[in-house]
Structures are given as C-alpha cells and as structure tokens.
XYZ file of N, CA and C in Angstrom:
333
model
N 166.830 34.738 199.546
C 166.888 34.551 200.882
C 165.953 33.292 201.290
N 164.721 33.318 200.783
C 163.832 32.194 201.045
C 164.419 30.875 200.525
N 164.997 30.729 199.521
C 165.490 29.540 199.056
C 166.730 29.008 199.949
N 167.465 29.845 200.385
C 168.500 29.658 201.338
C 167.887 29.000 202.636
N 166.881 29.597 203.066
C 166.056 29.093 204.307
C 165.536 27.640 203.955
N 165.035 27.414 202.834
C 164.502 26.164 202.514
C 165.524 25.028 202.296
N 166.657 25.462 201.807
C 167.780 24.367 201.778
C 168.421 24.195 203.126
N 168.417 25.192 204.061
C 168.873 24.979 205.399
C 167.939 24.027 206.109
N 166.600 24.288 205.917
C 165.576 23.300 206.522
C 165.777 21.825 206.009
N 166.018 21.770 204.768
C 166.321 20.444 204.115
C 167.582 19.768 204.689
N 168.628 20.459 204.790
C 169.840 19.885 205.396
C 169.561 19.424 206.955
N 168.822 20.332 207.762
C 168.576 19.894 209.029
C 167.646 18.752 209.177
N 166.549 18.700 208.317
C 165.648 17.620 208.385
C 166.453 16.306 207.936
N 167.278 16.427 206.978
C 168.005 15.219 206.506
C 168.974 14.687 207.534
N 169.620 15.623 208.259
C 170.530 15.265 209.410
C 169.687 14.587 210.540
N 168.471 15.130 210.862
C 167.639 14.576 211.897
C 167.143 13.299 211.525
N 166.706 12.999 210.342
C 166.252 11.624 209.893
C 167.372 10.609 210.026
N 168.600 10.921 209.504
C 169.814 10.107 209.595
C 170.072 9.794 211.080
N 170.028 10.726 211.952
C 170.369 10.528 213.317
C 169.393 9.502 214.045
N 168.127 9.841 213.626
C 167.016 8.939 214.327
C 167.161 7.510 213.792
N 167.405 7.441 212.499
C 167.502 5.984 211.886
C 168.811 5.389 212.464
N 169.909 6.012 212.485
C 171.112 5.424 212.873
C 171.145 5.132 214.471
N 170.441 5.842 215.172
C 170.654 5.834 216.740
C 169.343 5.165 217.367
N 168.304 5.081 216.837
C 167.139 4.699 217.440
C 166.476 3.416 216.688
N 166.021 3.715 215.395
C 165.251 2.684 214.713
C 166.016 1.416 214.348
N 167.241 1.651 213.834
C 168.044 0.447 213.437
C 168.313 -0.536 214.517
N 168.497 -0.104 215.737
C 168.817 -1.087 216.842
C 167.576 -1.739 217.465
N 166.558 -1.031 217.356
C 165.170 -1.567 217.816
C 164.366 -2.247 216.830
N 164.866 -2.435 215.665
C 164.054 -2.977 214.453
C 162.798 -2.477 214.283
N 162.826 -1.014 214.446
C 161.622 -0.370 213.979
C 161.668 0.226 212.673
N 160.607 0.589 211.989
C 160.626 1.107 210.711
C 159.675 2.228 210.490
N 160.246 3.475 210.293
C 159.284 4.628 210.123
C 158.586 4.462 208.865
N 157.601 5.266 208.444
C 157.024 5.302 207.226
C 157.768 5.872 206.089
N 157.435 5.647 205.044
C 158.086 6.296 203.698
C 159.293 5.439 203.220
N 160.041 6.194 202.483
C 161.133 5.584 201.957
C 162.244 5.073 203.036
N 162.383 5.829 204.012
C 163.368 5.440 205.035
C 162.957 4.011 205.898
N 161.690 4.088 206.115
C 161.272 2.730 206.651
C 161.274 1.448 205.610
N 160.894 1.838 204.372
C 161.072 0.724 203.423
C 162.513 0.340 203.275
N 163.399 1.238 203.248
C 164.847 1.038 203.170
C 165.306 0.249 204.362
N 164.902 0.504 205.576
C 165.233 -0.341 206.764
C 164.776 -1.726 206.737
N 163.576 -1.834 206.290
C 163.079 -3.250 206.097
C 163.799 -4.072 205.076
N 164.034 -3.462 203.832
C 164.896 -4.162 202.781
C 166.236 -4.405 203.291
N 166.827 -3.392 203.887
C 168.308 -3.629 204.508
C 168.322 -4.720 205.484
N 167.377 -4.898 206.322
C 167.398 -6.063 207.325
C 167.299 -7.368 206.679
N 166.714 -7.413 205.417
C 166.530 -8.810 204.744
C 167.757 -9.015 203.888
N 168.222 -7.901 203.095
C 169.391 -8.176 202.172
C 170.755 -7.870 202.741
N 170.748 -7.247 203.787
C 171.962 -6.722 204.510
C 172.893 -5.688 203.549
N 172.081 -4.931 202.678
C 172.623 -3.925 201.924
C 172.522 -2.693 202.688
N 173.540 -1.647 202.544
C 173.463 -0.460 203.462
C 172.142 0.311 203.097
N 171.533 0.777 204.262
C 170.433 1.613 204.195
C 170.412 2.772 203.259
N 171.616 3.450 203.247
C 171.684 4.602 202.360
C 171.651 4.349 200.874
N 172.288 3.147 200.550
C 172.080 2.772 199.082
C 170.784 2.419 198.727
N 170.018 1.707 199.623
C 168.678 1.337 199.319
C 167.785 2.538 199.070
N 168.069 3.482 200.131
C 167.170 4.629 200.204
C 167.365 5.481 198.843
N 168.673 5.553 198.393
C 168.966 6.332 197.238
C 168.334 5.621 195.953
N 168.480 4.213 195.996
C 167.796 3.454 194.824
C 166.381 3.653 194.749
N 165.628 3.612 195.758
C 164.187 3.890 195.746
C 163.789 5.304 195.357
N 164.659 6.210 195.709
C 164.326 7.654 195.606
C 164.450 8.147 194.279
N 165.344 7.559 193.434
C 165.699 7.974 192.174
C 164.494 7.962 191.150
N 163.689 6.858 191.088
C 162.490 6.961 190.169
C 161.563 7.857 190.693
N 161.271 8.204 191.972
C 160.334 9.126 192.492
C 160.886 10.586 192.171
N 162.282 10.767 192.203
C 162.923 11.972 191.870
C 162.555 12.324 190.403
N 162.691 11.537 189.552
C 162.372 11.660 188.146
C 160.852 12.071 187.838
N 159.991 11.370 188.459
C 158.584 11.515 188.276
C 158.255 12.881 188.907
N 158.707 13.250 190.036
C 158.412 14.512 190.681
C 158.801 15.687 190.007
N 159.978 15.529 189.331
C 160.434 16.714 188.555
C 159.554 16.904 187.418
N 158.987 16.058 186.722
C 158.134 16.120 185.562
C 156.740 16.748 186.088
N 156.312 16.137 187.123
C 154.892 16.479 187.715
C 154.826 17.731 188.471
N 155.832 17.954 189.240
C 155.774 19.112 190.145
C 156.463 20.406 189.618
N 157.451 20.166 188.687
C 158.119 21.389 188.229
C 159.536 21.275 188.553
N 160.383 22.183 187.978
C 161.744 22.049 188.079
C 162.373 22.534 189.475
N 161.641 23.537 190.055
C 162.100 24.010 191.268
C 161.800 22.971 192.439
N 160.672 22.327 192.429
C 160.513 21.137 193.223
C 161.470 20.039 193.001
N 161.746 19.697 191.743
C 162.681 18.755 191.362
C 164.074 18.923 191.877
N 164.438 20.243 191.878
C 165.943 20.523 192.265
C 165.954 20.251 193.821
N 164.908 20.738 194.595
C 164.816 20.556 195.957
C 164.856 19.120 196.310
N 164.125 18.285 195.586
C 164.029 16.806 195.753
C 165.388 16.194 195.551
N 166.072 16.594 194.557
C 167.392 16.161 194.287
C 168.268 16.325 195.439
N 168.117 17.478 196.021
C 169.088 17.881 197.238
C 168.630 16.992 198.275
N 167.433 16.779 198.781
C 167.105 15.946 199.736
C 167.378 14.516 199.570
N 167.284 14.005 198.419
C 167.541 12.647 198.102
C 168.984 12.364 198.125
N 169.829 13.330 198.042
C 171.328 13.089 197.994
C 171.919 13.343 199.576
N 171.062 14.325 200.229
C 171.628 14.625 201.496
C 171.309 13.554 202.665
N 170.059 12.906 202.468
C 169.655 12.014 203.530
C 170.559 10.847 203.495
N 170.776 10.096 202.414
C 171.664 8.998 202.461
C 173.068 9.427 202.695
N 173.489 10.592 202.404
C 174.958 10.996 202.636
C 175.054 11.093 204.243
N 174.010 11.729 204.890
C 174.011 11.902 206.369
C 173.989 10.463 207.043
N 173.152 9.507 206.385
C 173.097 8.129 206.890
C 174.405 7.449 207.032
N 175.262 7.774 206.028
C 176.615 7.242 205.976
C 177.462 7.995 206.955
N 177.331 9.255 207.172
C 178.251 10.063 208.095
C 177.922 9.901 209.487
N 176.585 9.982 209.829
C 176.290 9.897 211.303
C 176.604 8.516 211.784
N 177.300 8.491 212.825
C 177.635 7.063 213.444
C 176.538 6.314 213.940
N 176.657 4.988 213.797
C 175.547 4.175 214.224
C 175.798 3.794 215.588
N 175.134 4.441 216.657
C 175.441 4.356 218.016
C 174.043 4.224 218.644
N 173.929 2.990 219.562
C 172.634 2.798 220.258
C 172.695 3.588 221.504
N 172.162 4.816 221.392
C 172.111 5.737 222.564
C 171.459 5.250 223.636
N 170.353 4.543 223.643
C 169.495 4.243 224.637
C 169.582 2.828 225.113
N 170.698 2.202 224.896
C 170.758 0.804 225.214
C 170.419 0.363 226.645
N 170.644 1.246 227.529
C 170.494 0.904 229.028
C 168.864 0.930 229.372
N 168.106 1.696 228.473
C 166.778 1.854 228.832
C 165.883 0.614 228.525
N 164.779 0.319 229.130
C 163.908 -0.583 228.784
C 163.217 -0.292 227.331
N 162.961 -1.174 226.596
C 162.425 -0.962 225.109
C 161.275 -0.030 225.124
N 160.323 -0.132 226.034
C 159.173 0.881 225.933
C 159.497 2.268 226.068
N 160.562 2.489 227.159
C 161.072 3.965 227.248
C 161.866 4.403 225.953
N 162.625 3.370 225.362
C 163.402 3.729 224.205
C 162.466 4.308 223.145
N 161.301 3.504 222.935
C 160.416 3.780 221.885
C 159.759 5.206 222.170
N 159.455 5.543 223.395
C 158.838 6.909 223.748
C 159.945 7.962 223.428
N 161.168 7.714 223.927
C 162.092 8.798 223.709
C 162.424 8.978 222.105
N 162.365 7.943 221.308
C 162.719 8.194 219.900
C 161.454 8.752 219.213
N 160.283 8.620 219.815
C 159.174 9.291 219.207
C 159.036 10.790 219.423
N 159.861 11.212 220.425
C 159.857 12.680 220.746
C 160.874 13.308 219.634
C-alpha cells in the first residue's frame, strides 16, 4: 500500500512539474532549479525539446543513484525520470496568463 502511495505522489508531482514548465516557465523565459531548469536553459539555446534534454541529463544521475542509494530508490528514480519528460510531451504548451502583467504572472506561477 505504501509503495502505491509513493508512486501516486511521483505521478502527481511529475504532472505538476510538466504543467508548470509548459504553462508558466517556458513562456516567461524563467528557469527553475535542478534538471528541469537546466533543460529549459539548454533547450532555449539548442532548440531541442525540453523533455529530450531532461531525459538525457537524468540518465547518468539515474545510474549513479541506483548504485549509491539502492535498488528501491533506483526503481523510483527510473519512474520519475520517465514520467516527467512524458508529461512534458503530453501537457499542452499554453500560455495561461498571457493577459497578466509579468510581475503578476511570476507571483501566480510561484504559488
């Protein structure tokens, strides 16, 4: 039961990350921290899809984390590494707050 709850949380967090990236960060040229932010920056320079860059950066970290943190952690990491780029491709890229001033957009996306 506990593992099912963990995987549900991973799916929801991956969906939330993909939604925020595709609807807020991408259109305002903002970059969050971590792999997602690095992927956004590299994507803006190379024009390669964010999901592909995110997956490419995550694979080496996935291998290292499996050896260092153990098999259970590695399996969950594989799951999140695959789910986040998948959701980035599925969630439509819509500028939800186009009519708001940039400062208000930033405040809304931070919530």
